[in-house]
CSV table of C-alpha atoms in Angstrom, one decimal:
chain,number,residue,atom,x,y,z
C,1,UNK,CA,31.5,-48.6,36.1
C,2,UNK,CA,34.8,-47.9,36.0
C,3,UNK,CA,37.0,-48.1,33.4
C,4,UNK,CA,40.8,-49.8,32.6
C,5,UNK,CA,43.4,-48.3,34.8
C,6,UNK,CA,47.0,-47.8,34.2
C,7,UNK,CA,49.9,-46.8,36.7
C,8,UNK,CA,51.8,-45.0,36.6
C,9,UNK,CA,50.7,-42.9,33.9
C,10,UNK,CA,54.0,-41.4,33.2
C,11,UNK,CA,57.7,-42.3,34.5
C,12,UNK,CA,61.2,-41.8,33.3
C,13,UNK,CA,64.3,-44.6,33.7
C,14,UNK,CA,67.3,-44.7,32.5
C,15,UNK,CA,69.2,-47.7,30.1
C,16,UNK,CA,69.9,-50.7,32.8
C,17,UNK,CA,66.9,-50.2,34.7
C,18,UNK,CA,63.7,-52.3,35.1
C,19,UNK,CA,60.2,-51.3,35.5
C,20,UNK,CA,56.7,-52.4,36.2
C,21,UNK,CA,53.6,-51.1,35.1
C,22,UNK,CA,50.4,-52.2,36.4
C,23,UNK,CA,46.5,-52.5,35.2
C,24,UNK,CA,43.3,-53.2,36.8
C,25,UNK,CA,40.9,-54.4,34.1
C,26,UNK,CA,36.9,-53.5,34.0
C,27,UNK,CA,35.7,-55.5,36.8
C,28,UNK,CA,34.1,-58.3,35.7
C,29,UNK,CA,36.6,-58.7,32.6
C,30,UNK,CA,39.1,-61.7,32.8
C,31,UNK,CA,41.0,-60.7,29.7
C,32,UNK,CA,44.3,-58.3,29.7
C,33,UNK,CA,46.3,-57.6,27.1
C,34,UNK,CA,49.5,-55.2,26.2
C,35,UNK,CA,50.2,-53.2,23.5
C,36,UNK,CA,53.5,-51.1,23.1
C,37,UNK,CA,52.5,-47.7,20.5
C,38,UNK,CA,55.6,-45.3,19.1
C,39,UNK,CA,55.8,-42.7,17.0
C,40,UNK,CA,57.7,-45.3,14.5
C,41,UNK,CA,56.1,-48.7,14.7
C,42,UNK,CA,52.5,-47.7,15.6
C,43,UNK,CA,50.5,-50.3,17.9
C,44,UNK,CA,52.4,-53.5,18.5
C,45,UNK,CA,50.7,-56.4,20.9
C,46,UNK,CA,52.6,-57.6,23.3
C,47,UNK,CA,50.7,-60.1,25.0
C,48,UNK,CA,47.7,-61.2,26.5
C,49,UNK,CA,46.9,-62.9,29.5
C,50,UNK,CA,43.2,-64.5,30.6
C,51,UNK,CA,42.6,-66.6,34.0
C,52,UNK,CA,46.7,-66.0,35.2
C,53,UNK,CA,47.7,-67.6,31.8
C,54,UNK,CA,49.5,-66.3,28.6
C,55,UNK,CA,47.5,-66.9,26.2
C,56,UNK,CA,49.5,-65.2,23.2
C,57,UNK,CA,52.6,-63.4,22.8
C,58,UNK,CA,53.7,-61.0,20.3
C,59,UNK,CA,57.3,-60.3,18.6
C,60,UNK,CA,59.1,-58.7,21.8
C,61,UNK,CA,62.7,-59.9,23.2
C,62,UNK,CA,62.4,-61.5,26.4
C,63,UNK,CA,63.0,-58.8,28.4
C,64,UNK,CA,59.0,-58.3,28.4
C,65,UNK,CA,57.3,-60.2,30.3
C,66,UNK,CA,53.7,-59.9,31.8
C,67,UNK,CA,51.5,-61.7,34.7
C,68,UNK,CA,47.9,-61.4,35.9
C,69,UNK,CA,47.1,-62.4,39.5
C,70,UNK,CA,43.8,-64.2,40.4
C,71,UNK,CA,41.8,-60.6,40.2
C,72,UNK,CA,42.3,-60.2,36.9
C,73,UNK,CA,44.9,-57.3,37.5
C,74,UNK,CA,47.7,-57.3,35.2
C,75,UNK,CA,51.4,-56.1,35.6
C,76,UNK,CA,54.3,-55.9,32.9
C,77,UNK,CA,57.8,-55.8,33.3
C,78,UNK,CA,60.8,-54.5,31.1
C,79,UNK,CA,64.0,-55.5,32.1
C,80,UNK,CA,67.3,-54.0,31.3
C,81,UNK,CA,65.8,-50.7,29.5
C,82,UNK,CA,66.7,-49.6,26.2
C,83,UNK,CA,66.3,-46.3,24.7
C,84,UNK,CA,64.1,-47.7,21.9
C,85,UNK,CA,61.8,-48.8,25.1
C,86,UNK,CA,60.4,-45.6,25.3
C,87,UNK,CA,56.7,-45.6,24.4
C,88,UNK,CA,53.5,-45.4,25.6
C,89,UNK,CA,52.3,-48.7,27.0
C,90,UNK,CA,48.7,-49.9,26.7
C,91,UNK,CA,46.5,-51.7,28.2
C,92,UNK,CA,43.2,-53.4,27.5
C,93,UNK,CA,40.5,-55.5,29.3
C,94,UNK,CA,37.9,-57.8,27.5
C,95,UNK,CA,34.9,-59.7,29.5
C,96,UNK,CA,37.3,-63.1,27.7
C,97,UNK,CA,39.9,-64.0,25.2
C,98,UNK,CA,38.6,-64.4,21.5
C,99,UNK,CA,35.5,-61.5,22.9
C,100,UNK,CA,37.0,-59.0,20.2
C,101,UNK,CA,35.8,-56.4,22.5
C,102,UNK,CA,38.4,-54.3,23.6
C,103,UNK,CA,38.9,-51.4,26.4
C,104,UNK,CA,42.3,-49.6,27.0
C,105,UNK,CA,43.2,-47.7,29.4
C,106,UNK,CA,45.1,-44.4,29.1
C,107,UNK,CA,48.2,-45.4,29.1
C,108,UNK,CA,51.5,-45.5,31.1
C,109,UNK,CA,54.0,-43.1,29.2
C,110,UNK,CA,57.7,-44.1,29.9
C,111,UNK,CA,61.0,-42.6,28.7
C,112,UNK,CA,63.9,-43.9,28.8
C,113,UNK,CA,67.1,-41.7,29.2
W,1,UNK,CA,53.7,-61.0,8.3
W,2,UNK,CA,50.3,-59.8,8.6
W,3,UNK,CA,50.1,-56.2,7.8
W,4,UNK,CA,47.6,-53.5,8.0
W,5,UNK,CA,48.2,-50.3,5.5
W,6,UNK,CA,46.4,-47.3,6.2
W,7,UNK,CA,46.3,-44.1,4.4
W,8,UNK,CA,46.5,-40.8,3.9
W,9,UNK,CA,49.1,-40.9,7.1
W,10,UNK,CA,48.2,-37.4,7.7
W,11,UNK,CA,45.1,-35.4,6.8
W,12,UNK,CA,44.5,-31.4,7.0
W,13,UNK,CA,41.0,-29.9,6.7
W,14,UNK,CA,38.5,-27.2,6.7
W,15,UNK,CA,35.5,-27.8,8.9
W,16,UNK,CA,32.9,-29.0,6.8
W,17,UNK,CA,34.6,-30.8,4.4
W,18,UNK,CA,34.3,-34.5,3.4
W,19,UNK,CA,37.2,-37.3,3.9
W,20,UNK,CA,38.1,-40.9,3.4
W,21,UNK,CA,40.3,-43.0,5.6
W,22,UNK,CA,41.8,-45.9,3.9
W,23,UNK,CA,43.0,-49.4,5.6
W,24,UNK,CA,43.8,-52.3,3.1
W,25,UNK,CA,45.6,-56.2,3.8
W,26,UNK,CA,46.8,-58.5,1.7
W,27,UNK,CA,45.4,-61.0,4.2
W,28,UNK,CA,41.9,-61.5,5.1
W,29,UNK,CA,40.7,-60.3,8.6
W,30,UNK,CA,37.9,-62.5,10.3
W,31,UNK,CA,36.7,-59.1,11.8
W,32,UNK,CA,38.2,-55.3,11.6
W,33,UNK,CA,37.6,-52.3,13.9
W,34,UNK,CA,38.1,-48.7,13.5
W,35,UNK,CA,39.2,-46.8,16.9
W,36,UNK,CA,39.7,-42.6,17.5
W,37,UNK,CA,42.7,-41.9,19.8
W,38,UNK,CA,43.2,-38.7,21.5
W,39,UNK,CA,45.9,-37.1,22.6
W,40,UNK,CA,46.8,-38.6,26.4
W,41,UNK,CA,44.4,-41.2,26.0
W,42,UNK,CA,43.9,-44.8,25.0
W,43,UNK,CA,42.4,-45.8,21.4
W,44,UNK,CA,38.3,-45.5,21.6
W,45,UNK,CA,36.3,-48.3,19.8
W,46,UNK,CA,34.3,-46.9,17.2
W,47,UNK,CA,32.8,-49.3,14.8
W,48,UNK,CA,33.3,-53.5,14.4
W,49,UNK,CA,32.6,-54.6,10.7
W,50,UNK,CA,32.1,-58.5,10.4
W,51,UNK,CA,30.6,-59.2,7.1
W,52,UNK,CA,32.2,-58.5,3.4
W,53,UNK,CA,30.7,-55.9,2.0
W,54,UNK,CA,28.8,-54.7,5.4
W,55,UNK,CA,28.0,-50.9,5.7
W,56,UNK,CA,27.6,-49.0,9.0
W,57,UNK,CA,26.8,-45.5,9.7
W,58,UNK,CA,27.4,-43.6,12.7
W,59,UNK,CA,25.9,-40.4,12.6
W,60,UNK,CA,28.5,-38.7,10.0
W,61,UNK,CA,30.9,-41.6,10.1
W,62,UNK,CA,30.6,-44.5,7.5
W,63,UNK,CA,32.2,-47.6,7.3
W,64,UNK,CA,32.8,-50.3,4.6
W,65,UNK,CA,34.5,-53.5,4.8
W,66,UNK,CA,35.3,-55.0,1.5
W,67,UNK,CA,33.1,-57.8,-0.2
W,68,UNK,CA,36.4,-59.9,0.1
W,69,UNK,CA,37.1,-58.5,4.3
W,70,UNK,CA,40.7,-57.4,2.9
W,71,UNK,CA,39.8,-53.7,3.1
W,72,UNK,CA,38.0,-51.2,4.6
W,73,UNK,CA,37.1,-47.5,4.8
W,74,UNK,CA,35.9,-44.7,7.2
W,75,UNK,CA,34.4,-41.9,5.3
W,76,UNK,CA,33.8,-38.9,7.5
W,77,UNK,CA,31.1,-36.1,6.3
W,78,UNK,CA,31.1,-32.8,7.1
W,79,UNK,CA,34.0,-33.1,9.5
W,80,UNK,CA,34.2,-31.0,12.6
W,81,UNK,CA,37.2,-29.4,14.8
W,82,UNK,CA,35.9,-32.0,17.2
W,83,UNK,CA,36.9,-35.1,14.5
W,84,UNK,CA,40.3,-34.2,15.3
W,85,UNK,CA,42.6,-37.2,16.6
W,86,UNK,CA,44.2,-40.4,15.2
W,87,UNK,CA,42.4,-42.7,13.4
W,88,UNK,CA,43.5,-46.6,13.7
W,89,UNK,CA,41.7,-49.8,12.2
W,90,UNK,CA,42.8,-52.7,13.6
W,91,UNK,CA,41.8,-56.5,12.2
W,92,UNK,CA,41.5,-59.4,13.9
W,93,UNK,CA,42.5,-62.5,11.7
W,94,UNK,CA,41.4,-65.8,11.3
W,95,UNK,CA,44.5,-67.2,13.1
W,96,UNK,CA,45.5,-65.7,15.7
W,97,UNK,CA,43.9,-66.3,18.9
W,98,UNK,CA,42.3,-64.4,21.9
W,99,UNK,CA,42.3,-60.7,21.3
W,100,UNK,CA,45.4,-60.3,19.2
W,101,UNK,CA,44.8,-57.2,17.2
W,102,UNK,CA,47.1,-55.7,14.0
W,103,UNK,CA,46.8,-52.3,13.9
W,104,UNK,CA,47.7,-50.0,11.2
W,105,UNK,CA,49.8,-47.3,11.2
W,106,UNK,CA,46.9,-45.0,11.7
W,107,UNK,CA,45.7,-41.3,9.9
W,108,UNK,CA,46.2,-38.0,12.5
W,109,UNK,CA,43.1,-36.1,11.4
W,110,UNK,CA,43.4,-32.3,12.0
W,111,UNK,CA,40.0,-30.3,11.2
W,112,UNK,CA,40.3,-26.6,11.4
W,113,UNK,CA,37.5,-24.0,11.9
């Protein structure tokens, strides 16, 4: 079956600018969540979303936000970008929250200029 | 602040030599995993360790988790050019809900022929 997919895999903004990067779970899996990995902080969560609800949140300003639409797909948005945005994002698909079964994706690698 | 340390950050071998991969808590984790990242890819699941003290084996790869689940390690034997990545354990804890994982800071693995 397929796996977790991530687009775009790799874009560039600059400071100001928003983006929104999308996932497609496993089918059959009803749990996404974000993580945000750097060279500095390692893997951070960001949040996690099952049946088009949050269901946690990590330590990130406001500026990220996330939703998941009725087919379990997944999009996350950045507003106004900051330099220290730049990261690759990750995504990963469980059949349910509290499953502890985790599949990312590749990644969508985005630099901020 | 729940916080996974992992160590040696970096690790350069020989092919065919031994190596231990460290991951420690002050907290204890409910469940911990150990993933292999590649470059231009998403973290890999390899191993889930439940029970204090629990032992797995995966062909050369052994893992512990500590009799009091605050620790654990990934012993590789014999390593091969094809061990080569980033090594990341990642704990669940008893707290936190859905599929919330801390991840530690991770050990780049370089094996050379």
């Amino acid at each position: 079956k397929a796996g977790v997919t991530q687009t775009p895999r790799y874009l560039i903004k600059t400071r100001g600018q928003q983006v929104t990067l999308s996932c497609s779970p496993i089918s059959g899996h009803r749990s996404v969540s974000w993580y945000q990995q750097t060279p500095g902080q390692g893997l951070q969560f960001l949040f996690e979303y099952f049946s088009e609800t949050q269901r946690n949140k990590g330590n990130f300003p406001g500026r990220f936000s996330g939703r998941q639409f009725s087919n379990s797909r997944s999009e996350m948005n950045v507003s106004t970008l900051e330099l220290g945005d730049s990261a690759l994002y990750l995504c990963a698909s469980s059949l349910m929250s509290g499953a502890n079964v985790l599949t990312f994706g590749a990644g969508s690698r985005l630099t901020v200029l | 602040t729940q916080l996974l340390e992992q160590s040696p950050q970096f690790l350069s071998i020989q092919e065919g030599e031994n190596l231990t991969v460290y991951c420690n808590s002050s907290s204890v984790f409910s469940s911990l995993q150990w993933y292999r990242q590649e470059p231009g890819e998403g973290p890999v699941l390899l191993v889930t360790v439940v029970t204090g003290g629990e032992v797995k084996k995966l062909k050369r790869l052994t893992f512990q988790f500590g009799d009091a689940r605050k620790d654990s390690s990934l012993h590789i034997t014999a390593a091969q050019p094809g061990d080569t990545g980033l090594y990341l354990c990642a704990g669940f804890f008893p707290y936190n809900a859905g599929n919330m994982l801390t991840f530690g800071g991770g050990t780049r693995l370089m094996v050379k022929p």
